Short mmCIF file of C-alpha atoms in Angstrom, two decimals:
data_model
loop_
_atom_site.label_atom_id
_atom_site.label_comp_id
_atom_site.label_asym_id
_atom_site.label_seq_id
_atom_site.Cartn_x
_atom_site.Cartn_y
_atom_site.Cartn_z
CA MET Y 12 28.84 83.16 16.74
CA LYS Y 13 31.35 80.28 17.00
CA ARG Y 14 34.15 82.71 16.16
CA MET Y 15 33.00 85.10 18.91
CA LEU Y 16 32.84 82.28 21.46
CA ALA Y 17 36.34 81.08 20.52
CA LEU Y 18 37.67 84.63 20.86
CA LEU Y 19 36.10 85.06 24.27
CA MET Y 20 37.57 81.73 25.43
CA ALA Y 21 41.02 82.73 24.16
CA LEU Y 22 40.85 86.04 25.99
CA ALA Y 23 39.79 84.28 29.18
CA MET Y 24 42.81 81.98 28.94
CA VAL Y 25 45.14 84.95 28.46
CA PHE Y 26 43.75 86.71 31.54
CA ALA Y 27 43.99 83.50 33.54
CA LEU Y 28 47.62 83.00 32.53
CA ALA Y 29 48.40 86.63 33.32
CA ALA Y 30 46.81 86.27 36.75
CA CYS Y 31 48.80 83.09 37.42
CA GLY Y 32 51.96 84.74 36.23
CA SER Y 33 51.30 87.73 38.47
CA GLU Y 34 50.61 85.44 41.42
CA ALA Y 35 53.74 83.41 40.74
CA ALA Y 36 55.83 86.54 40.49
CA SER Y 37 54.42 87.97 43.74
CA ALA Y 38 55.72 85.07 45.84
CA PRO Y 39 59.43 85.64 45.06
CA ALA Y 40 58.86 89.38 45.48
CA ALA Y 41 57.37 88.83 48.92
CA GLU Y 42 60.23 86.49 49.82
CA ALA Y 43 62.75 89.07 48.68
CA GLU Y 44 60.99 91.76 50.69
CA ALA Y 45 61.02 89.57 53.80
CA SER Y 46 64.67 88.76 53.20
CA ALA Y 47 65.49 92.44 52.88
CA ALA Y 48 63.63 93.21 56.08
CA GLU Y 49 65.50 90.42 57.86
CA GLY Y 50 68.80 91.73 56.50
CA SER Y 51 68.08 95.26 57.70
CA ALA Y 52 67.45 93.94 61.20
CA ALA Y 53 70.78 92.12 61.22
CA ALA Y 54 72.81 95.00 59.76
CA PRO Y 55 72.03 98.54 60.97
CA ALA Y 56 70.56 100.90 58.39
CA ALA Y 57 72.84 103.75 57.33
CA ASP Y 58 70.23 106.52 57.30
CA GLY Y 59 70.97 107.77 60.82
CA SER Y 60 74.09 108.91 62.64
CA VAL Y 61 75.59 108.75 66.14
CA TYR Y 62 77.11 111.51 68.25
CA TYR Y 63 78.67 110.13 71.44
CA LEU Y 64 79.79 112.57 74.14
CA ASN Y 65 82.43 110.48 75.89
CA PHE Y 66 83.11 110.87 79.61
CA LYS Y 67 86.52 109.18 79.72
CA PRO Y 68 89.52 111.13 78.35
CA GLU Y 69 91.82 108.15 78.89
CA GLN Y 70 89.74 106.10 76.43
CA ASP Y 71 89.37 108.77 73.74
CA GLU Y 72 91.71 107.14 71.20
CA ALA Y 73 90.11 103.73 71.68
CA TRP Y 74 86.62 105.17 71.15
CA GLN Y 75 87.74 107.05 68.04
CA ASN Y 76 89.15 103.82 66.60
CA LEU Y 77 86.04 101.85 67.47
CA ALA Y 78 83.82 104.50 65.88
CA LYS Y 79 85.84 104.31 62.65
CA ALA Y 80 85.60 100.52 62.63
CA TYR Y 81 81.83 100.67 63.03
CA THR Y 82 81.45 103.22 60.25
CA ALA Y 83 83.64 101.11 57.94
CA GLU Y 84 81.47 98.04 58.66
CA THR Y 85 78.02 99.66 58.50
CA GLY Y 86 78.33 103.00 56.74
CA VAL Y 87 76.76 104.73 59.76
CA PRO Y 88 78.65 107.92 60.73
CA VAL Y 89 79.77 107.93 64.38
CA THR Y 90 81.24 111.07 65.94
CA VAL Y 91 82.96 110.81 69.32
CA VAL Y 92 83.65 113.99 71.28
CA THR Y 93 85.48 113.63 74.59
CA ALA Y 94 84.97 116.12 77.40
CA ALA Y 95 88.06 117.32 79.24
CA SER Y 96 88.61 115.72 82.63
CA GLY Y 97 86.29 117.16 85.27
CA THR Y 98 84.15 119.10 82.77
CA TYR Y 99 81.66 116.49 81.57
CA GLU Y 100 78.51 117.92 83.13
CA GLU Y 101 79.11 121.47 81.87
CA THR Y 102 80.12 120.15 78.44
CA LEU Y 103 76.94 118.08 78.28
CA MET Y 104 74.82 121.09 79.21
CA SER Y 105 76.46 123.11 76.45
CA GLU Y 106 76.17 120.39 73.81
CA MET Y 107 72.55 119.55 74.62
CA GLY Y 108 71.64 123.15 73.82
CA LYS Y 109 72.85 122.80 70.25
CA SER Y 110 70.85 121.73 67.21
CA GLU Y 111 73.20 118.77 66.68
CA ALA Y 112 73.07 117.48 70.25
CA PRO Y 113 74.64 114.20 71.46
CA THR Y 114 72.56 111.14 70.66
CA LEU Y 115 74.49 109.14 73.28
CA PHE Y 116 75.64 110.51 76.62
CA GLN Y 117 76.13 109.30 80.16
CA VAL Y 118 75.10 109.97 83.73
CA ASN Y 119 76.86 108.85 86.89
CA GLY Y 120 73.90 107.29 88.70
CA PRO Y 121 70.65 108.38 90.36
CA VAL Y 122 71.87 111.89 91.25
CA GLY Y 123 73.15 112.53 87.74
CA LEU Y 124 69.99 111.06 86.24
CA ALA Y 125 67.84 113.60 88.09
CA ASN Y 126 69.24 116.34 85.84
CA TRP Y 127 68.80 114.45 82.57
CA LYS Y 128 65.89 112.02 82.94
CA ASP Y 129 63.70 114.09 80.62
CA TYR Y 130 66.20 113.45 77.82
CA CYS Y 131 66.47 109.69 78.32
CA TYR Y 132 64.99 107.22 75.85
CA ASP Y 133 63.36 104.24 77.59
CA LEU Y 134 65.73 101.34 76.95
CA SER Y 135 63.49 98.67 78.49
CA GLY Y 136 62.57 97.25 75.08
CA SER Y 137 66.02 97.59 73.53
CA LYS Y 138 68.30 94.76 72.44
CA ILE Y 139 71.14 96.00 74.65
CA TYR Y 140 68.94 95.75 77.73
CA GLY Y 141 68.43 92.08 76.95
CA GLU Y 142 72.20 91.55 76.90
CA LEU Y 143 72.78 92.64 80.52
CA THR Y 144 74.04 89.90 82.84
CA SER Y 145 72.01 91.41 85.70
CA GLN Y 146 69.17 93.89 85.97
CA ASP Y 147 71.21 95.55 88.73
CA PHE Y 148 73.16 97.27 85.96
CA ALA Y 149 70.07 99.10 84.70
CA LEU Y 150 69.43 102.64 85.95
CA LYS Y 151 65.69 103.11 86.30
CA ASP Y 152 63.34 106.06 86.43
CA GLY Y 153 60.18 104.47 87.73
CA ASP Y 154 59.45 101.58 85.36
CA ALA Y 155 61.52 103.07 82.53
CA VAL Y 156 65.13 102.06 81.93
CA ALA Y 157 66.83 105.43 81.60
CA GLY Y 158 70.42 104.21 81.50
CA ILE Y 159 72.52 101.08 81.21
CA ALA Y 160 75.90 100.55 82.87
CA TYR Y 161 78.51 99.78 80.24
CA VAL Y 162 81.61 99.14 82.36
CA ILE Y 163 82.53 97.82 85.79
CA GLU Y 164 85.78 99.27 87.17
CA SER Y 165 87.99 99.14 90.23
CA TYR Y 166 90.27 101.62 91.93
CA GLY Y 167 92.80 101.47 94.73
CA ILE Y 168 96.46 102.27 95.27
CA ILE Y 169 98.51 101.32 92.22
CA THR Y 170 101.90 100.10 93.44
CA ASN Y 171 105.32 99.88 91.80
CA LYS Y 172 106.39 96.52 93.22
CA THR Y 173 109.96 96.94 91.99
CA LEU Y 174 110.44 100.18 93.95
CA LEU Y 175 108.63 98.74 96.95
CA GLU Y 176 111.08 95.83 97.00
CA LYS Y 177 114.01 98.27 96.73
CA ALA Y 178 112.66 99.84 99.92
CA GLY Y 179 112.68 96.39 101.55
CA TYR Y 180 108.96 95.51 101.37
CA THR Y 181 106.45 93.52 99.35
CA ILE Y 182 102.72 94.03 98.91
CA ASP Y 183 102.18 91.19 101.40
CA ASP Y 184 103.56 93.54 104.05
CA ILE Y 185 100.63 95.93 103.52
CA GLN Y 186 97.36 94.54 104.85
CA SER Y 187 96.02 97.55 106.78
CA PHE Y 188 96.27 101.30 107.21
CA ALA Y 189 98.83 100.81 109.98
CA ASP Y 190 100.98 98.76 107.59
CA LEU Y 191 100.67 101.33 104.82
CA LYS Y 192 101.58 104.16 107.20
CA LYS Y 193 104.63 102.31 108.48
CA VAL Y 194 105.92 101.62 104.95
CA ALA Y 195 105.18 105.12 103.60
CA GLU Y 196 106.80 106.93 106.52
CA ASP Y 197 109.86 104.67 106.36
CA ILE Y 198 110.27 105.45 102.66
CA THR Y 199 109.97 109.17 103.43
CA ALA Y 200 112.64 108.89 106.14
CA ARG Y 201 114.99 107.32 103.55
CA LYS Y 202 113.79 109.36 100.56
CA ASP Y 203 117.19 110.82 99.69
CA GLU Y 204 118.90 107.47 100.04
CA LEU Y 205 116.28 105.59 98.02
CA GLY Y 206 115.79 108.26 95.35
CA PHE Y 207 111.98 108.10 95.35
CA ALA Y 208 108.97 109.09 97.43
CA ALA Y 209 106.11 107.02 98.81
CA PHE Y 210 103.20 108.70 96.96
CA SER Y 211 102.90 110.59 93.70
CA SER Y 212 101.40 114.07 94.08
CA ALA Y 213 97.78 114.25 95.19
CA GLY Y 214 97.09 116.94 92.61
CA MET Y 215 94.10 119.16 93.25
CA ASP Y 216 93.96 120.65 89.78
CA GLY Y 217 90.65 119.93 88.02
CA SER Y 218 92.22 117.06 86.07
CA SER Y 219 93.13 115.24 89.28
CA ASP Y 220 91.04 116.38 92.25
CA TRP Y 221 88.22 113.93 91.49
CA ARG Y 222 90.52 111.18 92.80
CA PHE Y 223 90.22 112.63 96.30
CA LYS Y 224 87.02 114.69 96.57
CA THR Y 225 85.10 111.80 94.98
CA HIS Y 226 86.97 108.48 94.98
CA LEU Y 227 88.83 108.84 98.27
CA ALA Y 228 85.79 110.49 99.86
CA ASN Y 229 83.85 107.34 98.99
CA LEU Y 230 85.60 105.42 101.77
CA PRO Y 231 84.16 107.27 104.79
CA ILE Y 232 80.75 107.28 103.07
CA TYR Y 233 80.93 103.53 102.38
CA PHE Y 234 81.73 102.66 105.99
CA GLU Y 235 79.04 104.96 107.38
CA TYR Y 236 76.44 103.48 105.02
CA LYS Y 237 77.60 99.99 105.95
CA ASP Y 238 77.19 100.69 109.66
CA LYS Y 239 73.65 101.99 109.11
CA GLY Y 240 72.62 99.45 106.50
CA ILE Y 241 71.63 102.19 104.04
CA GLY Y 242 72.40 103.01 100.42
CA ALA Y 243 71.82 106.77 100.48
CA THR Y 244 71.13 109.57 102.92
CA ASP Y 245 69.94 113.15 103.09
CA ALA Y 246 72.40 113.92 105.91
CA ILE Y 247 75.85 112.35 106.21
CA GLU Y 248 77.17 112.33 109.79
CA GLY Y 249 80.86 112.14 108.98
CA THR Y 250 81.54 109.27 111.38
CA TYR Y 251 84.78 108.36 109.65
CA LEU Y 252 86.11 111.75 108.65
CA SER Y 253 89.02 111.41 111.09
CA ASN Y 254 90.05 108.36 109.05
CA TYR Y 255 89.65 110.39 105.86
CA LYS Y 256 92.05 112.92 107.40
CA ASP Y 257 94.53 110.17 108.29
CA ILE Y 258 94.77 108.81 104.75
CA TRP Y 259 94.86 112.30 103.23
CA ASP Y 260 97.68 113.34 105.57
CA LEU Y 261 99.54 110.14 104.72
CA TYR Y 262 99.25 110.88 100.99
CA THR Y 263 100.30 114.51 101.22
CA ASN Y 264 103.02 114.31 103.88
CA ASN Y 265 104.82 111.43 102.16
CA SER Y 266 104.69 112.69 98.61
CA THR Y 267 106.84 113.93 95.74
CA CYS Y 268 105.84 117.53 96.49
CA ASP Y 269 105.06 119.95 99.30
CA PRO Y 270 101.37 119.93 100.28
CA LYS Y 271 101.25 123.66 99.58
CA ASP Y 272 101.87 122.95 95.87
CA LEU Y 273 98.93 120.60 95.36
CA ALA Y 274 96.58 123.21 93.87
CA GLY Y 275 98.77 123.41 90.76
CA LYS Y 276 99.49 119.70 90.37
CA THR Y 277 97.67 117.88 87.55
CA GLY Y 278 96.64 114.34 86.82
CA ASP Y 279 99.44 114.13 84.25
CA ASP Y 280 101.96 115.24 86.88
CA SER Y 281 100.87 112.46 89.20
CA ARG Y 282 100.93 109.80 86.48
CA ASN Y 283 104.29 110.93 85.08
CA GLU Y 284 105.89 110.90 88.53
CA PHE Y 285 104.76 107.30 88.86
CA LEU Y 286 105.92 106.41 85.34
CA ASP Y 287 109.31 107.99 86.04
CA SER Y 288 109.66 105.82 89.17
CA LYS Y 289 109.64 108.84 91.46
CA ALA Y 290 106.95 107.29 93.68
CA VAL Y 291 105.90 103.84 94.86
CA PHE Y 292 102.17 104.53 95.21
CA PHE Y 293 99.62 106.19 92.91
CA GLN Y 294 95.90 106.26 93.72
CA ASN Y 295 93.94 105.53 90.56
CA GLY Y 296 91.86 102.90 88.82
CA SER Y 297 91.77 100.06 86.35
CA TRP Y 298 91.15 102.60 83.57
CA GLU Y 299 94.74 103.79 84.03
CA TYR Y 300 96.26 100.43 83.04
CA GLY Y 301 96.78 101.29 79.37
CA ASN Y 302 98.74 104.42 80.30
CA LEU Y 303 101.15 102.50 82.51
CA VAL Y 304 102.13 99.45 80.47
CA GLY Y 305 103.77 99.04 77.09
CA GLU Y 306 106.99 99.92 75.36
CA GLY Y 307 109.20 102.04 77.57
CA LYS Y 308 106.77 101.72 80.47
CA PHE Y 309 105.96 99.01 83.01
CA THR Y 310 105.20 95.32 82.63
CA ASP Y 311 102.56 93.48 84.62
CA ASP Y 312 105.36 92.09 86.80
CA ASP Y 313 106.15 95.62 88.00
CA LEU Y 314 102.64 96.53 89.13
CA ALA Y 315 99.89 95.71 91.58
CA MET Y 316 96.79 97.40 92.93
CA ILE Y 317 96.14 97.24 96.67
CA PRO Y 318 93.05 98.38 98.61
CA ILE Y 319 92.77 101.88 100.02
CA TYR Y 320 92.98 101.26 103.75
CA ILE Y 321 91.77 104.00 106.12
CA GLY Y 322 91.86 102.10 109.40
CA VAL Y 323 88.21 101.01 109.48
CA GLY Y 324 86.52 97.63 109.39
CA ASP Y 325 87.94 94.19 108.64
CA GLU Y 326 90.94 95.39 106.64
CA ALA Y 327 92.42 91.90 106.24
CA ASN Y 328 89.35 91.03 104.18
CA GLN Y 329 88.89 94.33 102.32
CA GLY Y 330 89.01 94.33 98.54
CA LEU Y 331 89.31 97.04 95.92
CA CYS Y 332 86.70 99.75 95.36
CA THR Y 333 84.60 98.20 92.60
CA GLY Y 334 81.49 99.46 90.81
CA THR Y 335 80.34 101.85 88.13
CA GLU Y 336 79.27 105.44 87.62
CA ASN Y 337 79.10 105.02 83.85
CA TYR Y 338 75.57 104.68 82.47
CA TRP Y 339 74.80 105.11 78.78
CA CYS Y 340 71.70 107.16 78.00
CA VAL Y 341 70.18 107.67 74.54
CA ASN Y 342 68.80 111.12 73.74
CA LYS Y 343 65.09 110.62 73.06
CA ASN Y 344 64.89 114.09 71.51
CA ALA Y 345 67.20 113.15 68.67
CA ALA Y 346 65.78 112.34 65.23
CA GLU Y 347 64.16 108.90 65.08
CA ALA Y 348 66.77 107.61 62.62
CA ASP Y 349 69.57 108.84 64.90
CA VAL Y 350 68.00 107.19 67.95
CA GLN Y 351 67.86 103.89 66.07
CA ALA Y 352 71.41 104.32 64.79
CA THR Y 353 72.57 104.93 68.36
CA LEU Y 354 70.73 101.88 69.71
CA ASP Y 355 72.33 99.78 66.95
CA PHE Y 356 75.79 101.16 67.73
CA ILE Y 357 75.78 100.46 71.46
CA TYR Y 358 74.31 96.99 70.88
CA TRP Y 359 77.14 96.28 68.42
CA CYS Y 360 79.71 97.52 70.94
CA VAL Y 361 78.64 94.97 73.55
CA SER Y 362 77.66 92.02 71.37
CA SER Y 363 79.92 91.89 68.29
CA GLU Y 364 83.37 90.32 68.32
CA ALA Y 365 84.98 93.57 67.17
CA GLY Y 366 83.15 95.67 69.76
CA THR Y 367 83.67 93.40 72.76
CA LYS Y 368 87.32 92.81 71.82
CA ALA Y 369 87.97 96.55 71.63
CA MET Y 370 86.26 97.17 74.96
CA ALA Y 371 88.23 94.39 76.64
CA ASP Y 372 91.65 94.84 75.01
CA ASP Y 373 91.88 98.50 74.03
CA MET Y 374 89.83 100.00 76.86
CA GLY Y 375 90.54 97.38 79.51
CA PHE Y 376 86.84 97.24 80.43
CA VAL Y 377 84.87 94.58 82.21
CA ILE Y 378 81.47 94.96 80.61
CA PRO Y 379 78.28 93.61 82.26
CA PHE Y 380 76.97 91.93 79.11
CA LYS Y 381 76.56 88.30 78.04
CA GLY Y 382 79.05 88.58 75.17
CA ALA Y 383 81.88 90.10 77.24
CA GLN Y 384 85.43 89.03 76.48
CA GLU Y 385 88.00 88.58 79.22
CA SER Y 386 90.05 91.71 79.78
CA PRO Y 387 93.86 91.48 79.77
CA ASN Y 388 93.91 94.35 82.29
CA LEU Y 389 96.07 93.34 85.28
CA PHE Y 390 94.04 95.42 87.75
CA VAL Y 391 90.79 93.82 86.58
CA LYS Y 392 92.33 90.39 87.15
CA GLN Y 393 93.54 91.40 90.60
CA ASP Y 394 90.07 92.60 91.56
CA ALA Y 395 88.69 89.21 90.55
CA ALA Y 396 91.43 87.47 92.55
CA TYR Y 397 90.65 89.53 95.66
CA THR Y 398 86.97 88.63 95.38
CA ALA Y 399 87.74 84.95 94.73
CA ALA Y 400 89.87 84.97 97.89
CA GLY Y 401 86.82 86.08 99.90
CA LYS Y 402 87.71 89.76 100.24
CA THR Y 403 84.77 92.17 100.17
CA PRO Y 404 84.81 94.85 97.46
CA VAL Y 405 84.15 98.41 98.60
CA SER Y 406 81.04 99.58 96.75
CA TRP Y 407 80.87 102.84 94.82
CA ASN Y 408 78.64 105.06 96.92
CA PHE Y 409 79.85 108.37 95.53
CA THR Y 410 77.02 108.21 93.00
CA THR Y 411 74.85 109.29 95.95
CA MET Y 412 76.87 112.44 96.61
CA PRO Y 413 74.28 115.20 96.44
CA SER Y 414 75.82 117.37 93.72
CA GLU Y 415 78.91 118.39 91.82
CA GLU Y 416 78.94 121.54 93.94
CA TRP Y 417 79.27 119.39 97.06
CA LYS Y 418 82.35 117.69 95.58
CA ASN Y 419 83.83 121.06 94.66
CA GLY Y 420 83.29 122.30 98.20
CA VAL Y 421 85.12 119.31 99.66
CA GLY Y 422 87.92 119.69 97.11
CA SER Y 423 88.41 123.37 97.90
CA ALA Y 424 88.46 122.66 101.63
CA LEU Y 425 91.04 119.88 101.19
CA THR Y 426 93.25 122.16 99.11
CA ALA Y 427 93.03 124.98 101.64
CA TYR Y 428 93.78 122.59 104.50
CA SER Y 429 96.92 121.29 102.77
CA ALA Y 430 98.05 124.78 101.82
CA GLY Y 431 97.72 125.97 105.41
CA THR Y 432 95.07 128.56 104.56
CA GLY Y 433 92.29 126.42 106.03
CA ASP Y 434 91.88 123.80 108.73
CA TRP Y 435 90.35 120.34 108.97
CA ASP Y 436 87.17 121.76 110.48
CA GLY Y 437 86.60 123.39 107.09
CA VAL Y 438 86.76 119.97 105.43
CA VAL Y 439 84.31 118.53 107.95
CA SER Y 440 81.93 121.44 107.39
CA ALA Y 441 82.13 121.08 103.61
CA PHE Y 442 81.49 117.35 103.94
CA VAL Y 443 78.67 117.33 106.50
CA ASP Y 444 76.99 120.73 106.32
CA GLY Y 445 77.57 120.95 102.58
CA TRP Y 446 75.88 117.56 102.11
CA ALA Y 447 72.72 118.66 103.91
CA THR Y 448 72.59 121.96 102.02
CA GLU Y 449 73.17 120.47 98.58
CA TYR Y 450 70.79 117.56 99.18
CA ALA Y 451 68.04 119.98 100.18
CA ALA Y 452 68.69 122.15 97.15
CA ALA Y 453 68.69 119.17 94.78
CA ASN Y 454 65.44 117.79 96.21
CA ALA Y 455 63.53 121.01 96.79
CA GLY Y 456 59.92 120.78 95.73
#
């Protein structure tokens, strides 16, 4: 009996020690598990992938490099496909119909969102949303955050200061449309003597026409909206279309080419004419900076960006056209792991040192996020200087243009007008009547 009792007591001690040992072992295991979970939150998991359909051809190389850097750091595959200039919407439609659709795409604002809102993941609870410097940079669909602006840009008239000085002027001599007209027409009158034109070609090929049917067309829209105190309309009146005609005529009649040749002129033609010092002025934006500076090209001392004056408003206090039409959207229909991988990628782009440095230095972006680095882009700095001097930026209202078809109608009418196969009334009709028609079609039902 004593032996049996001793045996039972020994067994009890063994079980007790085993239980203690198990309990002691479970604590480090739990700590390790918590540590692993914490680590996975800090470093993105590699079980998803990212497919970014990029809108900006001029930044393709920079995005490819950034994607490679992210993959090297995290192991997450990132594919960047860049749509050709002027083809983004049709490329997106094609790609979204495929089994391996983009996980990251973009829309240009409320009008663009209307076509794609059913594909947009709600970013309201995402880490990137918390990094925005202002909620104004969120694109909303009701209470949901459908898109997030990832870059603020400026456009105007890029100027070769060296050529301008050879013509006997400085940028201080151009403070209004009247000033710009005087300088441009004087350069044209002395074109053979000087060896250069006032403006590079206003190409109306698909790689270039967006500069005029969208960006230049923003000016008469901006001033009409400003007069009325509105931010959108179902029927544009065209109050300032005579001013639109004035600036268009100035561009095309004081250019490197005959207006009749514009239909075949490309964006590359226009840029190369400027790079080859064949023209003083080149309408484009801050995104063009990287293509203009560097070895064998210009230095910052050669360049400036001035406002696009059309003879309206307080021109002495007008700044550059500044805003965004670039909103990232995450495809909610992608696999869950790919959605998470995409959220991790865009957060890294705007918060990590490598990501923010690439966006500032390689892409020349001003990004609306707390971790943004200062851009070395001259045109970005000049926009800031204009604003600091009290000049009012011209807002980007072309995101309210009713459709891509409306833009195409205006572009076709401009081309026909310059070629002599159409008249200015055709441009006015495309602008005003086309707006009403396309707005009604886009908002039917």
